[in-house]
Coordinates of C-alpha atoms in Angstrom, one line a residue:
Chain A
M1 CA 300.2 -99.6 63.2
N2 CA 297.4 -102.1 62.9
N3 CA 298.3 -103.3 59.5
I4 CA 298.6 -106.8 61.0
V5 CA 294.8 -106.9 61.0
A6 CA 294.7 -107.4 57.2
M7 CA 297.4 -110.1 57.2
P8 CA 295.1 -113.1 57.6
M9 CA 293.5 -112.2 54.3
M10 CA 296.5 -110.8 52.5
I11 CA 298.9 -113.7 53.1
P12 CA 296.7 -116.4 51.5
L13 CA 295.6 -114.0 48.7
L14 CA 299.1 -112.9 47.7
T15 CA 300.5 -116.5 48.0
G16 CA 297.6 -117.8 45.9
I17 CA 298.3 -115.3 43.2
I18 CA 302.1 -116.1 43.2
L19 CA 301.4 -119.8 43.1
V20 CA 299.5 -119.4 39.8
F21 CA 302.8 -118.6 38.2
L22 CA 304.5 -121.6 39.8
R23 CA 302.2 -124.1 38.1
P24 CA 304.9 -126.6 36.9
F25 CA 306.6 -126.8 40.3
V26 CA 304.2 -128.9 42.4
K27 CA 306.7 -129.4 45.3
V28 CA 307.3 -125.7 45.6
Q29 CA 303.5 -125.1 45.6
R30 CA 303.0 -127.6 48.4
V31 CA 305.7 -126.1 50.6
V32 CA 304.7 -122.5 49.9
S33 CA 301.0 -123.0 50.5
F34 CA 301.6 -124.9 53.7
L35 CA 304.0 -122.2 55.0
A36 CA 301.6 -119.5 54.1
L37 CA 298.9 -121.1 56.2
V38 CA 301.3 -121.6 59.1
A39 CA 302.2 -117.9 58.8
T40 CA 298.5 -117.0 58.9
A41 CA 298.0 -119.1 62.0
I42 CA 300.9 -117.4 63.7
V43 CA 299.7 -113.9 62.7
S44 CA 296.2 -114.6 64.0
M45 CA 297.6 -115.9 67.3
I46 CA 299.5 -112.6 67.7
L47 CA 296.3 -110.7 66.8
L48 CA 294.3 -112.7 69.4
N49 CA 296.7 -111.8 72.2
R50 CA 296.8 -108.2 71.1
I51 CA 293.0 -107.9 71.3
Q52 CA 293.2 -109.1 74.9
T53 CA 295.5 -106.2 75.8
N54 CA 294.4 -103.4 73.4
G55 CA 290.7 -104.2 72.9
I56 CA 289.1 -104.5 69.5
L57 CA 291.5 -103.6 66.7
R58 CA 290.6 -102.0 63.4
L59 CA 292.3 -101.0 60.2
D60 CA 290.9 -98.1 58.1
F61 CA 292.0 -98.6 54.6
G62 CA 293.5 -95.5 53.1
G63 CA 293.2 -93.6 56.4
W64 CA 289.5 -92.8 55.8
K65 CA 287.9 -92.7 59.2
P66 CA 284.7 -94.8 59.7
P67 CA 281.9 -94.5 58.8
Y68 CA 283.3 -93.1 55.5
G69 CA 285.9 -95.6 54.6
I70 CA 286.0 -99.3 54.4
L71 CA 287.7 -101.2 57.2
F72 CA 288.7 -104.4 58.8
V73 CA 287.7 -105.1 62.4
A74 CA 289.3 -107.8 64.5
D75 CA 287.5 -108.8 67.7
S76 CA 288.0 -112.1 69.6
F77 CA 285.1 -113.8 67.8
S78 CA 286.4 -113.2 64.3
V79 CA 290.0 -113.8 65.1
L80 CA 289.2 -117.0 66.9
L81 CA 287.6 -118.3 63.7
V82 CA 290.4 -117.0 61.6
L83 CA 292.9 -118.9 63.7
T84 CA 290.9 -122.1 63.5
T85 CA 290.5 -121.7 59.8
A86 CA 294.3 -121.4 59.3
I87 CA 295.1 -124.4 61.5
V88 CA 292.4 -126.7 60.0
S89 CA 293.1 -125.8 56.4
A90 CA 296.9 -126.3 56.9
I91 CA 296.1 -129.8 58.1
V92 CA 293.7 -130.5 55.3
L93 CA 296.4 -129.4 52.8
L94 CA 298.7 -131.9 54.4
Y95 CA 296.1 -134.5 53.7
A96 CA 295.7 -133.2 50.1
F97 CA 299.4 -133.5 49.4
S98 CA 299.1 -137.3 49.1
S99 CA 295.5 -137.7 48.2
I100 CA 294.4 -135.1 45.7
G101 CA 296.3 -136.5 42.7
A102 CA 298.9 -134.9 40.3
R103 CA 296.2 -133.9 37.8
R104 CA 294.4 -131.6 40.2
E105 CA 297.7 -130.3 41.6
N106 CA 298.6 -129.2 38.1
M107 CA 295.2 -127.6 37.7
F108 CA 295.7 -124.9 40.3
F109 CA 294.4 -126.7 43.3
Y110 CA 296.7 -124.9 45.8
P111 CA 296.1 -121.4 44.5
F112 CA 292.3 -121.9 44.6
S113 CA 292.4 -123.3 48.1
L114 CA 294.4 -120.3 49.3
L115 CA 292.0 -117.9 47.6
L116 CA 289.1 -119.7 49.3
I117 CA 290.8 -119.3 52.6
A118 CA 291.5 -115.6 51.8
G119 CA 287.7 -115.2 51.1
V120 CA 286.8 -116.9 54.4
N121 CA 289.2 -114.9 56.5
G122 CA 288.1 -111.7 54.7
S123 CA 284.5 -112.4 55.6
F124 CA 285.4 -112.9 59.2
L125 CA 287.4 -109.7 59.5
T126 CA 285.5 -107.2 57.4
G127 CA 283.5 -104.5 59.2
D128 CA 281.4 -103.4 56.3
L129 CA 278.4 -105.2 54.8
F130 CA 279.3 -104.7 51.2
N131 CA 282.8 -106.0 51.8
L132 CA 281.2 -109.0 53.4
F133 CA 279.4 -109.6 50.1
V134 CA 282.6 -109.2 48.2
C135 CA 284.6 -111.6 50.4
F136 CA 281.7 -114.1 50.2
E137 CA 282.0 -113.9 46.4
V138 CA 285.8 -114.4 46.5
M139 CA 285.2 -117.5 48.6
L140 CA 282.3 -118.8 46.5
L141 CA 284.1 -118.4 43.2
A142 CA 287.1 -120.3 44.5
S143 CA 284.7 -122.9 45.9
Y144 CA 282.9 -123.2 42.5
V145 CA 286.3 -124.0 40.9
L146 CA 287.2 -126.4 43.6
I147 CA 284.0 -128.3 43.5
T148 CA 284.2 -128.8 39.7
M149 CA 288.0 -129.5 39.7
G150 CA 288.7 -132.7 37.8
G151 CA 285.5 -132.5 35.9
K152 CA 283.9 -135.8 36.8
K153 CA 280.2 -136.0 35.7
I154 CA 278.8 -136.1 39.1
Q155 CA 280.8 -133.0 40.1
L156 CA 279.6 -131.1 37.1
V157 CA 276.0 -132.0 37.7
E158 CA 276.0 -131.2 41.4
S159 CA 277.9 -128.0 40.9
I160 CA 275.3 -126.6 38.5
K161 CA 272.8 -126.7 41.4
Y162 CA 275.4 -125.4 43.9
V163 CA 276.3 -122.4 41.7
A164 CA 272.7 -121.6 40.8
I165 CA 271.7 -121.6 44.4
N166 CA 274.6 -119.4 45.4
V167 CA 274.0 -116.9 42.6
L168 CA 270.4 -116.6 43.8
S169 CA 271.5 -116.1 47.4
S170 CA 274.1 -113.5 46.4
W171 CA 271.2 -111.7 44.6
F172 CA 269.2 -111.6 47.8
F173 CA 272.3 -110.4 49.6
L174 CA 272.6 -107.4 47.2
L175 CA 268.9 -106.8 47.5
G176 CA 269.2 -106.6 51.3
I177 CA 272.1 -104.3 51.0
A178 CA 270.2 -102.0 48.6
Y179 CA 267.2 -101.8 50.8
L180 CA 269.4 -101.3 53.9
Y181 CA 271.3 -98.5 52.2
G182 CA 268.1 -96.9 51.1
T183 CA 266.6 -96.9 54.6
V184 CA 269.6 -96.2 56.8
G185 CA 272.1 -94.7 54.4
T186 CA 275.2 -96.5 55.6
L187 CA 276.8 -100.0 55.2
N188 CA 279.4 -99.9 57.9
M189 CA 278.2 -102.5 60.4
A190 CA 279.0 -100.5 63.5
H191 CA 277.4 -97.3 62.1
L192 CA 274.4 -99.4 61.1
S193 CA 274.1 -100.6 64.6
A194 CA 274.3 -97.1 66.1
R195 CA 271.8 -95.7 63.6
I196 CA 269.3 -98.5 64.1
A197 CA 269.6 -98.1 67.8
E198 CA 268.9 -94.4 67.4
V199 CA 265.8 -94.7 65.1
G200 CA 264.5 -98.0 66.4
Q201 CA 264.1 -101.2 64.5
G202 CA 260.7 -100.6 62.8
P203 CA 258.8 -103.2 60.7
L204 CA 260.7 -102.1 57.6
L205 CA 264.0 -102.9 59.1
T206 CA 262.7 -106.1 60.5
I207 CA 261.7 -107.2 57.0
I208 CA 265.1 -106.3 55.7
S209 CA 266.6 -108.4 58.5
M210 CA 264.5 -111.3 57.2
I211 CA 266.2 -110.9 53.8
F212 CA 269.5 -111.2 55.4
L213 CA 268.2 -114.2 57.4
I214 CA 267.3 -115.9 54.1
V215 CA 270.7 -115.1 52.6
F216 CA 272.8 -116.4 55.5
S217 CA 270.5 -119.4 55.9
L218 CA 271.2 -120.4 52.3
K219 CA 274.9 -119.9 52.8
S220 CA 275.1 -121.7 56.1
G221 CA 272.5 -124.4 55.4
L222 CA 270.0 -123.4 58.1
L223 CA 266.7 -124.9 57.0
L224 CA 267.5 -124.2 53.3
Y225 CA 270.1 -127.0 53.2
F226 CA 268.8 -129.0 50.3
W227 CA 271.8 -128.1 48.1
L228 CA 274.3 -129.1 50.8
P229 CA 274.5 -132.9 50.9
G230 CA 274.8 -133.3 47.1
S231 CA 277.5 -130.8 46.6
Y232 CA 279.5 -131.7 49.7
S233 CA 279.6 -135.4 48.7
A234 CA 280.7 -134.8 45.0
P235 CA 284.2 -133.4 45.3
P236 CA 287.3 -135.4 46.3
T237 CA 288.0 -135.9 50.0
A238 CA 290.4 -133.0 50.8
I239 CA 288.1 -130.5 49.1
A240 CA 285.0 -131.8 50.8
A241 CA 286.9 -131.6 54.1
L242 CA 287.7 -128.0 53.4
F243 CA 284.1 -127.2 52.5
G244 CA 282.6 -129.1 55.5
A245 CA 285.0 -127.3 57.8
L246 CA 284.8 -123.8 56.5
L247 CA 282.0 -122.8 54.1
T248 CA 278.9 -123.1 56.3
K249 CA 280.8 -121.6 59.2
V250 CA 281.1 -118.3 57.3
G251 CA 277.3 -118.2 57.0
I252 CA 276.9 -118.9 60.6
Y253 CA 279.4 -116.2 61.5
A254 CA 277.6 -113.6 59.3
M255 CA 274.3 -114.6 61.0
F256 CA 275.8 -114.1 64.5
R257 CA 277.2 -110.7 63.4
T258 CA 274.1 -109.3 61.9
F259 CA 271.7 -110.5 64.5
T260 CA 273.8 -109.6 67.5
L261 CA 275.2 -106.3 66.2
I262 CA 272.6 -104.8 63.9
F263 CA 269.2 -106.4 64.2
Y264 CA 269.0 -107.2 67.9
H265 CA 266.0 -105.0 68.8
E266 CA 263.2 -107.3 67.9
P267 CA 264.2 -110.7 69.2
S268 CA 260.6 -111.8 69.6
I269 CA 260.4 -111.9 65.8
T270 CA 263.9 -112.5 64.4
H271 CA 265.3 -114.7 67.1
T272 CA 262.1 -116.8 67.3
M273 CA 262.3 -117.2 63.6
I274 CA 265.9 -118.4 63.9
G275 CA 264.9 -120.7 66.7
V276 CA 262.1 -122.3 64.6
M277 CA 264.4 -122.7 61.6
A278 CA 267.1 -124.2 63.8
A279 CA 264.6 -126.7 65.2
I280 CA 263.5 -127.8 61.8
T281 CA 267.1 -128.0 60.6
L282 CA 267.9 -130.3 63.6
I283 CA 265.0 -132.6 62.8
G284 CA 265.6 -132.6 59.0
G285 CA 269.3 -133.2 59.4
S286 CA 268.7 -136.1 61.9
I287 CA 266.3 -137.7 59.5
G288 CA 268.8 -137.3 56.6
A289 CA 271.6 -138.7 58.7
L290 CA 269.6 -141.8 59.4
A291 CA 268.1 -142.2 55.9
Y292 CA 271.2 -142.8 53.8
Q293 CA 273.5 -145.7 53.3
D294 CA 276.2 -143.7 51.6
I295 CA 279.0 -142.6 54.0
R296 CA 279.4 -139.2 52.3
Q297 CA 275.7 -138.4 52.5
I298 CA 275.6 -139.3 56.2
V299 CA 278.6 -137.2 56.9
S300 CA 277.1 -134.2 55.0
Y301 CA 273.9 -134.4 56.9
N302 CA 276.0 -134.3 60.1
V303 CA 277.1 -130.8 58.9
V304 CA 273.4 -129.8 58.7
I305 CA 272.7 -131.0 62.3
T306 CA 275.6 -129.0 63.6
V307 CA 274.4 -125.8 61.9
G308 CA 271.0 -126.3 63.6
F309 CA 272.8 -126.8 66.9
I310 CA 275.0 -123.8 66.8
L311 CA 272.1 -121.5 65.8
V312 CA 270.1 -122.7 68.8
G313 CA 272.8 -120.8 70.6
L314 CA 272.0 -117.7 68.6
A315 CA 268.2 -118.2 69.1
V316 CA 268.3 -118.3 72.9
S317 CA 270.8 -115.4 72.9
T318 CA 272.2 -115.4 76.4
E319 CA 275.9 -114.9 77.1
I320 CA 276.5 -118.4 78.2
A321 CA 274.8 -119.8 75.1
F322 CA 277.0 -117.5 72.9
Q323 CA 280.0 -118.9 74.7
G324 CA 278.8 -122.4 74.0
A325 CA 278.0 -121.7 70.3
I326 CA 281.5 -120.1 69.7
F327 CA 283.3 -122.9 71.4
Y328 CA 281.2 -125.5 69.5
L329 CA 282.0 -123.6 66.2
V330 CA 285.7 -123.9 66.8
H331 CA 285.3 -127.5 67.8
D332 CA 283.2 -128.3 64.8
M333 CA 285.7 -126.8 62.3
L334 CA 288.3 -129.3 63.6
I335 CA 286.0 -132.3 63.9
K336 CA 284.2 -131.9 60.6
A337 CA 287.5 -131.7 58.7
L338 CA 288.5 -134.9 60.5
L339 CA 285.2 -136.6 59.9
F340 CA 285.3 -135.9 56.1
M341 CA 288.9 -137.0 55.9
L342 CA 288.2 -140.3 57.7
A343 CA 285.2 -140.9 55.5
G344 CA 287.3 -140.2 52.4
T345 CA 290.1 -142.5 53.6
M346 CA 287.6 -145.3 54.1
I347 CA 286.3 -144.8 50.6
Y348 CA 289.8 -144.7 49.3
L349 CA 290.7 -147.9 51.1
T350 CA 287.7 -150.0 50.0
G351 CA 286.7 -148.3 46.8
K352 CA 283.1 -148.4 48.0
S353 CA 281.0 -145.7 49.6
R354 CA 278.0 -147.5 50.9
I355 CA 278.2 -148.8 54.4
E356 CA 276.8 -152.3 53.7
E357 CA 279.6 -152.9 51.2
M358 CA 282.3 -152.5 53.9
S359 CA 283.0 -154.7 56.8
G360 CA 285.7 -155.5 59.4
L361 CA 288.0 -152.6 58.5
I362 CA 289.3 -152.4 62.1
Q363 CA 291.2 -155.7 61.7
N364 CA 293.2 -154.2 58.8
Y365 CA 293.4 -150.6 59.9
P366 CA 293.1 -150.5 63.7
L367 CA 294.3 -146.9 64.1
L368 CA 291.8 -145.6 61.5
G369 CA 289.0 -147.4 63.4
W370 CA 289.9 -146.0 66.7
L371 CA 290.2 -142.5 65.2
F372 CA 286.7 -142.8 63.8
F373 CA 285.4 -143.9 67.2
L374 CA 287.1 -140.9 68.8
T375 CA 285.5 -138.6 66.3
T376 CA 282.1 -140.1 67.0
L377 CA 282.5 -139.6 70.7
S378 CA 283.7 -136.1 70.2
L379 CA 280.8 -135.1 67.9
A380 CA 278.3 -136.6 70.3
G381 CA 279.9 -134.5 73.1
I382 CA 281.3 -137.1 75.5
P383 CA 283.1 -135.2 78.3
P384 CA 286.9 -135.2 77.9
L385 CA 286.6 -134.3 74.2
S386 CA 286.0 -130.9 72.7
G387 CA 282.3 -131.2 71.8
F388 CA 281.3 -131.5 75.4
L389 CA 281.8 -127.9 76.7
G390 CA 280.0 -126.3 73.8
K391 CA 277.0 -128.6 74.2
L392 CA 277.0 -128.0 78.0
Y393 CA 277.1 -124.2 77.6
V394 CA 274.4 -124.1 74.9
G395 CA 272.2 -126.3 77.0
Q396 CA 272.8 -124.1 80.1
G397 CA 271.9 -121.0 78.0
A398 CA 268.7 -122.7 76.7
V399 CA 267.7 -123.5 80.3
E400 CA 268.4 -119.9 81.4
A401 CA 266.2 -118.6 78.6
G402 CA 263.5 -121.2 79.2
S403 CA 263.4 -122.5 75.7
Y404 CA 263.0 -126.2 76.6
V405 CA 261.8 -127.3 73.2
L406 CA 265.1 -126.1 71.6
L407 CA 267.0 -127.7 74.5
G408 CA 265.3 -131.0 74.0
L409 CA 265.8 -131.0 70.2
A410 CA 269.4 -130.0 70.5
F411 CA 270.3 -132.8 72.8
L412 CA 268.1 -135.3 71.0
S413 CA 269.9 -134.4 67.8
G414 CA 273.2 -135.3 69.6
M415 CA 271.7 -138.8 70.1
F416 CA 271.0 -139.0 66.3
V417 CA 274.6 -137.9 65.5
L418 CA 275.9 -140.6 67.8
Y419 CA 273.5 -143.2 66.3
S420 CA 274.2 -142.3 62.7
L421 CA 278.0 -142.4 63.2
L422 CA 277.9 -145.6 65.3
R423 CA 275.9 -147.2 62.5
I424 CA 278.8 -146.4 60.1
F425 CA 281.3 -147.6 62.8
M426 CA 279.5 -150.9 63.5
N427 CA 278.8 -151.7 59.8
T428 CA 282.2 -150.9 58.5
F429 CA 284.7 -151.5 61.2
W430 CA 283.1 -154.5 63.0
G431 CA 282.4 -157.9 61.7
E432 CA 284.4 -160.2 59.4
T433 CA 286.8 -158.5 57.0
I434 CA 285.8 -158.9 53.4
I435 CA 289.1 -157.6 52.0
S436 CA 291.4 -160.4 51.1
E437 CA 295.1 -160.0 51.9
D438 CA 295.9 -159.5 48.2
D439 CA 293.4 -156.7 47.8
E440 CA 294.4 -154.9 50.9
V441 CA 295.4 -151.4 50.1
P442 CA 298.2 -150.2 52.4
L443 CA 297.1 -147.2 54.4
Q444 CA 299.8 -144.6 53.8
K445 CA 301.3 -142.8 56.8
R446 CA 300.9 -139.6 54.9
L447 CA 297.1 -140.0 54.8
L448 CA 296.9 -141.0 58.4
I449 CA 299.1 -138.4 60.0
P450 CA 296.8 -135.4 59.3
C451 CA 293.9 -137.4 60.8
V452 CA 295.9 -138.2 63.9
V453 CA 296.9 -134.6 64.3
L454 CA 293.3 -133.5 64.2
G455 CA 292.4 -136.3 66.6
I456 CA 295.0 -135.0 69.0
A457 CA 293.7 -131.5 68.5
T458 CA 290.1 -132.5 69.5
I459 CA 291.4 -134.1 72.7
A460 CA 293.6 -131.1 73.4
L461 CA 290.8 -128.7 72.8
G462 CA 288.6 -130.7 75.2
V463 CA 291.2 -131.1 78.0
G464 CA 292.8 -127.7 77.6
A465 CA 289.6 -125.8 77.1
E466 CA 290.7 -123.3 79.8
S467 CA 293.4 -122.0 77.5
I468 CA 290.9 -120.7 74.9
L469 CA 288.0 -120.0 77.2
V470 CA 289.4 -116.5 77.9
Y471 CA 289.0 -115.6 74.3
V472 CA 285.6 -117.3 74.0
E473 CA 284.3 -115.4 77.0
D474 CA 285.6 -112.1 75.5
A475 CA 284.0 -112.9 72.2
A476 CA 280.6 -113.8 73.8
Y477 CA 280.8 -110.6 75.8
T478 CA 281.3 -108.5 72.7
L479 CA 278.4 -110.3 71.0
M480 CA 276.2 -109.7 74.1
N481 CA 277.1 -106.0 74.3
P482 CA 277.2 -104.6 70.8
E483 CA 278.1 -101.1 72.0
V484 CA 281.6 -102.4 72.8
Y485 CA 282.0 -103.1 69.1
V486 CA 280.4 -99.9 68.0
D487 CA 282.5 -97.8 70.4
A488 CA 285.7 -99.5 69.2
V489 CA 284.9 -98.7 65.5
L490 CA 283.3 -95.3 65.7
N491 CA 284.8 -93.6 68.7
K492 CA 288.3 -94.9 69.2
E493 CA 291.1 -93.1 67.4
Chain B
M1 CA 262.4 -90.9 37.8
E2 CA 262.7 -93.2 40.8
T3 CA 259.3 -94.7 40.2
L4 CA 260.0 -95.4 36.6
M5 CA 263.3 -97.2 37.5
T6 CA 261.5 -99.2 40.2
I7 CA 259.0 -100.4 37.7
L8 CA 261.8 -101.3 35.3
V9 CA 263.5 -103.3 38.1
G10 CA 260.1 -105.1 38.6
V11 CA 259.9 -106.0 35.0
L12 CA 263.4 -107.3 34.9
V13 CA 262.8 -109.4 38.0
T14 CA 259.7 -110.8 36.4
V15 CA 261.5 -111.7 33.2
A16 CA 264.4 -113.2 35.2
V17 CA 262.1 -115.3 37.4
Y18 CA 260.3 -116.7 34.3
L19 CA 263.7 -117.7 32.8
L20 CA 264.9 -119.2 36.1
L21 CA 261.9 -121.4 36.4
S22 CA 262.5 -123.1 33.1
R23 CA 264.3 -126.5 32.7
S24 CA 267.0 -125.5 30.3
V25 CA 270.4 -124.6 32.0
I26 CA 271.1 -121.9 29.4
R27 CA 267.8 -120.1 30.2
I28 CA 268.6 -120.3 33.9
I29 CA 272.0 -118.7 33.3
L30 CA 270.4 -115.9 31.2
G31 CA 267.8 -115.5 34.0
S32 CA 270.5 -115.1 36.6
A33 CA 272.3 -112.5 34.5
V34 CA 269.1 -110.5 34.1
L35 CA 268.3 -110.8 37.8
S36 CA 271.7 -109.4 38.7
H37 CA 271.2 -106.4 36.4
A38 CA 267.8 -105.8 38.1
V39 CA 269.5 -105.7 41.5
H40 CA 272.2 -103.4 40.2
L41 CA 269.6 -100.9 39.1
L42 CA 267.8 -101.2 42.4
L43 CA 271.1 -100.4 44.2
M44 CA 271.4 -97.3 42.0
V45 CA 267.8 -96.2 42.7
M46 CA 268.2 -96.7 46.4
G47 CA 271.0 -94.2 46.5
G48 CA 268.5 -91.6 45.1
L49 CA 268.6 -90.3 41.5
K50 CA 269.3 -86.6 41.2
K51 CA 269.3 -85.2 37.7
G52 CA 272.0 -82.8 36.8
G53 CA 274.4 -83.4 39.7
V54 CA 277.7 -85.1 39.4
P55 CA 279.0 -87.7 41.9
L56 CA 281.6 -85.4 43.4
L57 CA 281.8 -84.2 46.9
G58 CA 282.4 -80.5 46.1
E59 CA 282.1 -78.4 49.1
E60 CA 279.7 -75.8 47.7
S61 CA 277.6 -77.9 45.3
E62 CA 273.9 -77.7 45.9
S63 CA 273.0 -81.1 44.6
Y64 CA 275.2 -84.0 43.9
T65 CA 274.7 -87.7 43.2
D66 CA 275.6 -90.2 45.9
A67 CA 278.8 -91.8 44.7
L68 CA 278.7 -94.8 46.9
P69 CA 276.0 -96.9 45.1
Q70 CA 277.9 -96.4 41.9
A71 CA 281.1 -97.8 43.5
L72 CA 279.0 -100.7 44.8
I73 CA 277.4 -101.4 41.5
L74 CA 280.8 -101.4 39.7
T75 CA 282.0 -104.1 42.1
A76 CA 278.8 -106.1 41.9
I77 CA 278.8 -106.0 38.1
V78 CA 282.3 -107.3 37.8
I79 CA 281.5 -110.1 40.2
S80 CA 278.3 -111.0 38.3
F81 CA 280.1 -111.0 35.0
A82 CA 282.7 -113.4 36.4
V83 CA 280.1 -115.7 37.9
T84 CA 278.1 -115.7 34.6
A85 CA 281.2 -116.5 32.6
F86 CA 282.0 -119.4 35.0
L87 CA 278.4 -120.6 34.8
L88 CA 278.4 -120.6 31.0
V89 CA 281.7 -122.6 30.9
L90 CA 280.3 -125.0 33.5
A91 CA 277.1 -125.5 31.6
Y92 CA 279.0 -126.2 28.4
R93 CA 281.3 -128.7 30.1
A94 CA 278.3 -130.4 31.8
Y95 CA 276.6 -130.6 28.4
Q96 CA 279.7 -132.2 26.9
E97 CA 279.9 -134.8 29.7
T98 CA 276.3 -135.7 30.1
G99 CA 274.8 -134.8 26.7
S100 CA 271.9 -132.9 28.3
D101 CA 271.1 -129.4 29.4
D102 CA 267.7 -130.4 30.8
L103 CA 267.6 -130.1 34.6
Q104 CA 264.9 -132.7 34.8
E105 CA 267.2 -135.3 33.3
L106 CA 270.1 -134.2 35.4
R107 CA 268.1 -134.6 38.6
G108 CA 269.1 -137.4 41.0
F109 CA 272.1 -138.1 38.8
T110 CA 274.3 -140.6 40.6
D111 CA 276.2 -142.5 38.0
E112 CA 279.9 -142.1 37.9

């Protein structure tokens, strides 16, 4: 019985629905939602180990054998991301308990967070292009609600753009699905891969792949990231952290899936395109990260830089680069949540969001300061921390493939990340404190603990990289050899 | 029949793009609704239209309509209705708060 494959989506989904009916009992909601995410994490750990022994798992809904039915497929790549999602979102919820405010807790914050996570996990696990669309929409609808929750003016204005852009990209997604179904006559990803390998990826299919490239670029913020900084800086900290950690990653995952499994026959067109887009994203993100004075904007542009960096891994397309990209993806989910939470905490403590209005925070809040410094180092990829290995592998892959321009840009962007965050660090934590003792807001332990946990996680992931490297290698191997995936779905009983 | 439907899809997309390019939020929402209907029709056409057949997988039937696009459209329509409803409420709330439904005025909005 493989029913466990559906669990990472079903647990948050069902819990989310149940929590709608428990609206008045905020304490119960907190406990139940946290426990649900812990359960999801445990289930995905079991899944991850089972994949190591049994190979890729799949669940055919209703017993319809692929390619006729719809199905969930769990390989190392997707389950690794599901596991990280569960862990990160559990910690973000811990932060939300004390920061989100009673009003939002009463307005179904927990149910919608869980539905968002259900959508994210569903997108990672599905083995069918149309279900990918549906899971995207589940995730997006939850995110629309979360971004507007509380109804501040700035949230409403930013969310109109966010929703409009996403409606348009969903339209392109359906367009791509329609054309693909018209040409190849199937939507099962493994079947698509097999059929396209049979008939060859002609110009028509390459054009269709371009439509998918546009869709997933819009979702992940590759090149088409103009909507991202505004909408990620509008909602409250916990929600922004959830967005920064999860939403773009789903687009990146979908991009990896489609361009390694389905449209991998014309790399000189598609992968070159991705490479160029990644390069422009790296440049644009770096400029954005330096241009703003608002902490939230700087942090949002750091998300953009990361997207560019990870997709350099896809553009060069060697096994070691895939390993680097996957490792960096896992690292980035942890560290972006931490970065958004730290930025939010700083804004909460000072009441200001521009860096020149803060100063000397480290004297009042030493632990917060050192955590921010740790995050900076980890994002820049300083060795013992988790960012290092991913950067090293992506770099190695780029050297192997001989794409030195991408290599140079990827590492240069690391410098810009370091500079933009050090600028925040020096302006806000160093210098004379401008908060008088009367105005000093006590930093609650409840706010600090989730940040510390994530800080420890980034060190642990860096030092103990060996422990997850097995899974990363397996995931990269599957991406590099799509026939493994196809065999597991179509030929295995 | 397919050609006719394709032209209809083209007309719908044209109308929708015209609406989407305007400044008023309500027009943009209408545009997105028309746009989604255009793509639903396209999905239908892509499955192939066969007159007279029913979408059933009878063993002996000579011609039948592909059932899959219809299932896809059903799902997509539900989703697009939900999103449109949400967008309408959102536009109304934004109008209440800011007193404007002109995107040009809402641009670069930073005030709390």
